[in-house]
Structures are given as structure tokens and as C-alpha cells.
Tab-separated table of C-alpha atoms in Angstrom:
chain	number	residue	atom	x	y	z
R	822	MET	CA	-103.002	-107.482	-82.318
R	823	THR	CA	-105.809	-109.412	-80.952
R	824	LEU	CA	-106.542	-113.059	-80.112
R	825	ALA	CA	-109.913	-114.403	-81.175
R	826	ALA	CA	-111.129	-117.842	-80.881
R	827	ILE	CA	-111.517	-119.718	-83.828
R	828	ASP	CA	-114.392	-122.641	-84.379
R	829	TYR	CA	-112.496	-125.816	-85.210
R	830	ARG	CA	-115.535	-126.999	-87.162
R	831	ALA	CA	-115.900	-123.875	-89.413
R	832	GLU	CA	-115.192	-123.903	-93.167
R	833	ASN	CA	-112.188	-121.428	-93.125
R	834	SER	CA	-110.825	-122.540	-89.620
R	835	ALA	CA	-107.527	-123.952	-91.085
R	836	GLU	CA	-106.500	-120.798	-92.995
R	837	ALA	CA	-107.931	-118.489	-90.013
R	838	PHE	CA	-105.967	-120.664	-87.626
R	839	VAL	CA	-102.760	-120.505	-89.425
R	840	LYS	CA	-103.296	-116.606	-90.002
R	841	SER	CA	-103.506	-116.079	-86.192
R	842	LEU	CA	-100.128	-118.319	-85.868
R	843	ARG	CA	-98.370	-116.283	-88.131
R	844	GLU	CA	-99.431	-112.944	-86.798
R	845	THR	CA	-99.682	-113.809	-83.046
R	846	GLY	CA	-97.800	-116.855	-82.398
R	847	PHE	CA	-100.829	-118.261	-80.695
R	848	GLY	CA	-104.147	-119.787	-82.092
R	849	VAL	CA	-107.074	-120.302	-79.654
R	850	LEU	CA	-109.885	-123.270	-80.993
R	851	THR	CA	-113.403	-123.927	-79.902
R	852	ASN	CA	-115.384	-126.720	-80.688
R	853	HIS	CA	-112.550	-128.912	-81.266
R	854	PRO	CA	-112.373	-132.695	-80.756
R	855	ILE	CA	-110.803	-132.775	-77.048
R	856	ASN	CA	-113.193	-134.159	-74.544
R	857	PRO	CA	-113.769	-131.187	-72.168
R	858	GLU	CA	-115.040	-133.479	-69.597
R	859	LEU	CA	-111.964	-135.797	-69.633
R	860	VAL	CA	-109.699	-132.499	-69.044
R	861	ARG	CA	-111.946	-131.488	-66.135
R	862	THR	CA	-111.461	-134.912	-64.730
R	863	ILE	CA	-107.899	-134.869	-65.084
R	864	TYR	CA	-107.517	-131.430	-63.452
R	865	THR	CA	-109.461	-132.845	-60.374
R	866	GLU	CA	-107.281	-136.094	-60.378
R	867	TRP	CA	-103.978	-134.376	-60.505
R	868	GLN	CA	-104.660	-131.623	-58.274
R	869	ALA	CA	-105.431	-134.104	-55.539
R	870	PHE	CA	-102.090	-136.099	-56.547
R	871	PHE	CA	-100.044	-132.938	-56.073
R	872	GLU	CA	-101.341	-132.779	-52.677
R	873	THR	CA	-100.210	-135.830	-51.406
R	874	GLU	CA	-96.668	-137.326	-50.591
R	875	GLU	CA	-96.998	-139.984	-53.110
R	876	LYS	CA	-95.784	-137.457	-55.675
R	877	HIS	CA	-92.149	-137.822	-54.151
R	878	ASP	CA	-92.362	-141.546	-55.161
R	879	PHE	CA	-92.029	-140.591	-58.658
R	880	LEU	CA	-88.877	-138.352	-58.635
R	881	PHE	CA	-87.803	-137.353	-61.972
R	882	LYS	CA	-84.842	-139.245	-63.334
R	883	PRO	CA	-82.261	-136.774	-64.853
R	884	GLU	CA	-81.172	-139.453	-67.740
R	885	THR	CA	-84.871	-139.837	-68.758
R	886	GLN	CA	-86.587	-136.713	-67.655
R	887	ASP	CA	-89.800	-138.314	-66.825
R	888	GLY	CA	-91.700	-138.088	-63.583
R	889	PHE	CA	-92.313	-135.384	-60.734
R	890	PHE	CA	-90.158	-132.311	-60.614
R	891	PRO	CA	-90.582	-130.635	-57.141
R	892	ALA	CA	-90.648	-126.796	-56.953
R	893	THR	CA	-87.014	-126.843	-55.844
R	894	VAL	CA	-85.875	-127.921	-59.109
R	895	SER	CA	-88.347	-126.101	-61.198
R	896	GLU	CA	-87.378	-124.323	-64.378
R	897	THR	CA	-85.380	-121.033	-64.425
R	898	ALA	CA	-86.665	-119.236	-67.688
R	899	LYS	CA	-83.616	-118.498	-70.249
R	900	GLY	CA	-82.705	-114.918	-69.224
R	901	HIS	CA	-83.696	-115.232	-65.645
R	902	SER	CA	-82.344	-115.973	-62.407
R	903	VAL	CA	-85.368	-116.775	-60.108
R	904	LYS	CA	-87.092	-120.137	-60.370
R	905	ASP	CA	-90.872	-120.377	-61.518
R	906	ILE	CA	-93.267	-120.808	-58.587
R	907	LYS	CA	-94.560	-124.357	-60.011
R	908	GLU	CA	-94.083	-128.216	-59.587
R	909	TYR	CA	-94.899	-130.418	-62.444
R	910	PHE	CA	-94.834	-134.262	-63.695
R	911	HIS	CA	-93.624	-135.189	-66.916
R	912	VAL	CA	-95.746	-137.788	-68.800
R	913	TYR	CA	-94.465	-140.028	-71.619
R	914	THR	CA	-96.271	-142.916	-72.925
R	915	TRP	CA	-93.032	-144.965	-71.911
R	916	GLY	CA	-92.483	-143.432	-68.820
R	917	ARG	CA	-93.649	-143.682	-64.983
R	918	ILE	CA	-97.217	-142.767	-64.322
R	919	PRO	CA	-99.341	-143.415	-61.234
R	920	GLU	CA	-101.302	-146.297	-61.969
R	921	SER	CA	-104.692	-144.622	-60.815
R	922	LEU	CA	-104.026	-141.770	-63.024
R	923	LYS	CA	-102.793	-143.851	-65.925
R	924	GLU	CA	-105.973	-144.375	-68.165
R	925	ASN	CA	-107.220	-140.677	-68.418
R	926	ILE	CA	-104.061	-138.913	-68.872
R	927	LEU	CA	-102.812	-141.376	-71.753
R	928	ALA	CA	-106.366	-140.893	-73.203
R	929	TYR	CA	-106.014	-137.093	-73.280
R	930	TYR	CA	-102.275	-137.651	-74.514
R	931	GLU	CA	-103.432	-139.551	-77.545
R	932	GLN	CA	-106.267	-136.911	-78.097
R	933	ALA	CA	-103.966	-133.901	-77.987
R	934	ASN	CA	-101.331	-135.650	-79.889
R	935	ALA	CA	-103.966	-136.516	-82.766
R	936	LEU	CA	-105.212	-132.911	-82.965
R	937	ALA	CA	-101.442	-131.365	-82.947
R	938	ALA	CA	-100.475	-133.416	-86.153
R	939	GLU	CA	-103.571	-132.335	-87.836
R	940	LEU	CA	-102.953	-128.714	-86.881
R	941	LEU	CA	-99.206	-129.055	-88.395
R	942	ASP	CA	-100.778	-130.221	-91.623
R	943	TRP	CA	-102.837	-126.920	-91.636
R	944	VAL	CA	-99.682	-124.988	-90.962
R	945	GLU	CA	-97.789	-126.848	-93.939
R	946	GLU	CA	-101.129	-126.268	-96.296
R	947	PHE	CA	-101.203	-122.560	-95.535
R	948	SER	CA	-97.271	-122.240	-95.560
R	949	PRO	CA	-96.178	-119.903	-98.525
R	950	ALA	CA	-94.305	-122.110	-101.224
R	951	ASP	CA	-90.941	-120.632	-100.379
R	952	VAL	CA	-91.316	-121.367	-96.702
R	953	SER	CA	-92.862	-125.115	-97.285
R	954	ALA	CA	-89.839	-125.628	-99.810
R	955	THR	CA	-87.494	-125.428	-96.831
R	956	TYR	CA	-89.152	-128.347	-94.741
R	957	SER	CA	-87.213	-131.546	-94.769
R	958	MET	CA	-90.323	-133.482	-94.579
R	959	PRO	CA	-93.980	-132.991	-94.298
R	960	LEU	CA	-94.231	-131.359	-90.711
R	961	SER	CA	-96.808	-134.122	-89.512
R	962	LYS	CA	-94.367	-136.853	-90.260
R	963	MET	CA	-91.689	-135.034	-88.261
R	964	VAL	CA	-93.405	-135.866	-85.264
R	965	GLU	CA	-95.104	-139.161	-86.242
R	966	GLU	CA	-94.704	-141.669	-83.181
R	967	SER	CA	-92.197	-139.584	-81.543
R	968	SER	CA	-91.355	-140.724	-78.065
R	969	LEU	CA	-90.156	-137.148	-77.311
R	970	THR	CA	-93.568	-135.694	-77.297
R	971	LEU	CA	-94.105	-134.542	-73.877
R	972	LEU	CA	-97.259	-133.864	-71.778
R	973	ARG	CA	-96.295	-131.713	-68.526
R	974	VAL	CA	-98.955	-131.690	-66.025
R	975	LEU	CA	-97.986	-128.480	-63.962
R	976	HIS	CA	-99.210	-127.521	-60.599
R	977	TYR	CA	-99.170	-123.993	-59.588
R	978	PRO	CA	-99.671	-124.027	-55.792
R	979	PRO	CA	-101.879	-121.130	-54.227
R	980	MET	CA	-99.568	-118.044	-53.337
R	981	THR	CA	-98.171	-117.787	-49.792
R	982	GLY	CA	-96.921	-114.351	-49.472
R	983	ASP	CA	-93.473	-115.715	-48.989
R	984	GLU	CA	-92.407	-116.124	-52.429
R	985	GLU	CA	-88.975	-114.899	-53.691
R	986	MET	CA	-88.838	-111.553	-54.755
R	987	GLY	CA	-89.493	-111.404	-58.496
R	988	ALA	CA	-90.720	-114.823	-58.643
R	989	ILE	CA	-93.967	-115.596	-60.912
R	990	ARG	CA	-95.783	-118.675	-61.829
R	991	ALA	CA	-94.072	-118.916	-65.293
R	992	ALA	CA	-91.524	-116.194	-66.179
R	993	ALA	CA	-91.748	-114.783	-70.150
R	994	HIS	CA	-90.315	-117.484	-72.073
R	995	GLU	CA	-90.510	-119.346	-75.439
R	996	ASP	CA	-91.319	-123.224	-75.964
R	997	ILE	CA	-88.680	-125.442	-77.214
R	998	ASN	CA	-90.862	-127.602	-79.513
R	999	MET	CA	-92.809	-127.553	-82.711
R	1000	LEU	CA	-96.378	-126.689	-81.303
R	1001	THR	CA	-97.738	-126.656	-77.897
R	1002	VAL	CA	-101.548	-127.486	-77.026
R	1003	LEU	CA	-102.729	-126.509	-74.129
R	1004	PRO	CA	-106.594	-126.611	-72.798
R	1005	ALA	CA	-107.460	-123.569	-71.122
R	1006	ALA	CA	-106.376	-123.915	-67.337
R	1007	ASN	CA	-108.693	-124.078	-64.455
R	1008	GLU	CA	-107.645	-120.553	-63.641
R	1009	PRO	CA	-106.497	-117.605	-65.903
R	1010	GLY	CA	-102.976	-115.955	-66.120
R	1011	LEU	CA	-101.774	-116.845	-69.344
R	1012	GLN	CA	-100.444	-113.806	-71.129
R	1013	VAL	CA	-98.779	-113.435	-74.480
R	1014	GLN	CA	-96.342	-110.526	-75.362
R	1015	LYS	CA	-97.355	-108.147	-78.121
R	1016	GLN	CA	-94.669	-106.701	-80.746
R	1017	ASP	CA	-94.564	-103.448	-78.682
R	1018	GLY	CA	-93.630	-105.219	-75.408
R	1019	SER	CA	-97.072	-104.830	-73.805
R	1020	TRP	CA	-99.121	-107.963	-72.620
R	1021	LEU	CA	-102.053	-109.551	-73.883
R	1022	ASP	CA	-104.326	-111.986	-71.983
R	1023	VAL	CA	-104.941	-115.115	-73.798
R	1024	PRO	CA	-108.620	-116.286	-73.630
R	1025	SER	CA	-109.019	-119.043	-71.041
R	1026	ASP	CA	-112.674	-119.755	-71.214
R	1027	PHE	CA	-112.947	-123.487	-69.905
R	1028	GLY	CA	-113.172	-125.491	-73.425
R	1029	ASN	CA	-110.683	-123.359	-75.252
R	1030	ILE	CA	-107.715	-125.150	-76.751
R	1031	ILE	CA	-104.888	-122.739	-76.989
R	1032	ILE	CA	-102.031	-123.475	-79.360
R	1033	ASN	CA	-98.628	-121.836	-79.599
R	1034	ILE	CA	-95.626	-122.031	-81.858
R	1035	GLY	CA	-92.418	-123.147	-80.284
R	1036	ASP	CA	-88.789	-122.489	-81.335
R	1037	MET	CA	-88.119	-125.621	-83.550
R	1038	LEU	CA	-91.395	-124.608	-85.859
R	1039	GLN	CA	-89.670	-121.136	-86.007
R	1040	GLU	CA	-86.396	-122.746	-86.953
R	1041	ALA	CA	-87.935	-125.204	-89.540
R	1042	SER	CA	-89.709	-122.121	-91.196
R	1043	GLY	CA	-86.658	-119.790	-91.353
R	1044	GLY	CA	-88.230	-117.576	-88.883
R	1045	TYR	CA	-91.779	-117.231	-90.867
R	1046	PHE	CA	-93.987	-118.813	-87.924
R	1047	PRO	CA	-92.697	-116.765	-84.873
R	1048	SER	CA	-92.112	-118.380	-81.390
R	1049	THR	CA	-93.891	-115.865	-79.459
R	1050	THR	CA	-93.028	-114.965	-75.835
R	1051	HIS	CA	-95.501	-115.919	-73.252
R	1052	ARG	CA	-95.837	-116.081	-69.355
R	1053	VAL	CA	-98.028	-116.981	-66.467
R	1054	ILE	CA	-98.817	-114.160	-63.873
R	1055	ASN	CA	-99.330	-114.436	-60.245
R	1056	PRO	CA	-102.998	-114.073	-59.329
R	1057	GLU	CA	-104.131	-111.249	-56.977
R	1058	GLY	CA	-106.609	-110.780	-54.096
R	1059	ALA	CA	-109.033	-113.811	-53.551
R	1060	ASP	CA	-107.485	-115.790	-56.379
R	1061	MET	CA	-104.107	-115.716	-54.663
R	1062	THR	CA	-105.593	-118.886	-52.563
R	1063	LYS	CA	-106.558	-120.997	-55.584
R	1064	ALA	CA	-104.311	-123.645	-57.133
R	1065	ARG	CA	-103.806	-123.816	-61.144
R	1066	VAL	CA	-103.309	-126.929	-62.978
R	1067	SER	CA	-102.475	-126.955	-66.635
R	1068	LEU	CA	-102.103	-129.549	-69.164
R	1069	PRO	CA	-99.646	-128.523	-72.022
R	1070	LEU	CA	-98.399	-131.077	-74.666
R	1071	PHE	CA	-94.977	-130.153	-76.466
R	1072	LEU	CA	-95.254	-131.625	-79.659
R	1073	HIS	CA	-91.609	-133.005	-80.525
R	1074	PRO	CA	-90.154	-134.412	-83.671
R	1075	ASN	CA	-88.027	-137.415	-83.547
R	1076	SER	CA	-84.363	-136.627	-82.522
R	1077	GLU	CA	-83.181	-137.565	-86.227
R	1078	VAL	CA	-85.275	-135.126	-88.089
R	1079	VAL	CA	-83.555	-132.300	-89.642
R	1080	LEU	CA	-85.020	-128.635	-88.632
R	1081	SER	CA	-82.738	-126.618	-90.588
R	1082	GLU	CA	-79.066	-126.333	-92.019
R	1083	ARG	CA	-77.972	-125.714	-88.218
R	1084	TYR	CA	-79.762	-128.211	-86.423
R	1085	THR	CA	-81.367	-131.739	-86.115
R	1086	ALA	CA	-84.384	-131.856	-83.657
R	1087	GLY	CA	-82.378	-133.857	-81.106
R	1088	GLU	CA	-79.370	-131.352	-81.345
R	1089	TYR	CA	-81.456	-128.460	-80.831
R	1090	LEU	CA	-83.499	-130.128	-77.710
R	1091	THR	CA	-80.152	-130.955	-75.975
R	1092	GLU	CA	-78.814	-127.484	-76.599
R	1093	ARG	CA	-82.134	-125.983	-74.944
R	1094	LEU	CA	-82.225	-128.294	-71.970
R	1095	ARG	CA	-78.720	-127.421	-71.064
R	1096	GLU	CA	-79.634	-123.637	-71.042
R	1097	LEU	CA	-82.482	-124.325	-68.748
R	1098	GLY	CA	-80.303	-126.194	-66.310
R	1099	VAL	CA	-82.155	-129.621	-66.706
R	1100	LEU	CA	-79.452	-131.396	-68.204
């Protein structure tokens, strides 16, 4: 299993991308339409925000799940007992966002959302007939104008050496949603698990866009597209002093969308959020 970057503008990019998703659960794109300078600016702006006390003015609301989530309430990955070493801010178009940060982050949200919807069309185009026949509607229609699509601004603080035993920046987990769109972070650390249980570094060259399958697409495709386990490992040596910011967009269907005979998207999301301990 290897992860090679695919040129978004290449003639066979859609087929090669879907093949990578099918085989590894991940796809990496270069030469894509998301503005890298916008991403770079957002990393700088939000790193500065996380270093201020202002973040506590936007403390998340349990009923809406928007705003700032401090490290004390960070997620515990399913099957783990130790919280991840991270804090984050949930951005929704309808949610609370610091005024000085709003313009750039919402511009990125729009760009990433548009790319993700296009990639769902690629997935559908190259799904086998028996798989696409199980989709309750076109995949990109499932997420159209969804108020549930979440942009998470993640901040992994510098390591201090006093972290809880066994804690890492993001323990091994699978994503809940349809697709996750992630610009390569400002520091490496993202790994995907291979079928033999070993770990593979995801190419993290700045400018790459990394896409992975979430559980909802796995559910909607009857398991044909696998939701692959991934993690963010702790840095070592001099890199321990570096913070890490990342911008995953979690593409969510509208809540009434039928994923399978077992679940609507809303039912699935509620079940998983309860498992994570955030509901």
C-alpha cells in the first residue's frame, strides 16, 4: 500500500483518486483549486488566536457544538481512555466566529466545501453499478447546503513532557462523516493504518490536500469505500517545541438523508457523538 499524490488537473485524476480511496481510504491531491496562500494565512491567524485568552470567550455550547473546545474537554477516541492532546474551534457558517477571523475562514470553508462536493461526484462516477445502486440519492446532493458540515480548526500545542501517559495528539480513529478534506498541516504527523496493522506517513508537503473516507460513506456504500484508521503522532526532538494547526473539513449530509437501511445521517451522527462523549 502506497499513497502517491495525484494531480487534480490530470486527465485521469478522478479515476486515480477514487482508486486510491478504495485501496487506502485516503487520496492526496496536488494542483487543486484551494488557495494555498489563504491556507497559510489562516494557519498564522488561528495560531495567534489560540495563544490568547480570547478563545475562552467563545466556549462551545453543548447543544450547538460550535465554538472553542479546550484541551480539558478534548475528544477521547473510540476505544481509548486518554484524551487527545489538542484544542479546537468548530466553525459552522451559522456559528460564532471571532470577527477578525471570519472573512478568511469562511472563504476557505466555501472553497473546501465546493471541492468536497466535486470529489463526491468523482466517487459516484467510479462506483461499481451495484454499489451506486444502493445510494439513496446522488452523493453530492446528500451534502448540498448542509448546515452540519463542520470545519474544525485544530491546535496541537507544543509538547511539554508532562503529558498524560499514552496520550498522543490524535489517537487512532476513523472519521464519522462522508469525506474529510484536509490541507497538509504546518507540521507532519498524520499517519494511516495499513491492512497489516503498520502505519504509513501521509505525504504532508505544504500545498497538498489530503482526503479520507468517513464512516458515513462506508455505510452508504455498503463497505465498498473503507473508513480507514488514522492518527496524529507526537513530534520528537526539536519538533516537540512546535505547535501544529490543521483545518479538516468534515463533510456531513443533511440529517434526513438515508445512508442505509439501518441509519439516517442524523441518527448515525447522534450515535457517534454519544460514543465520543461530546453529547
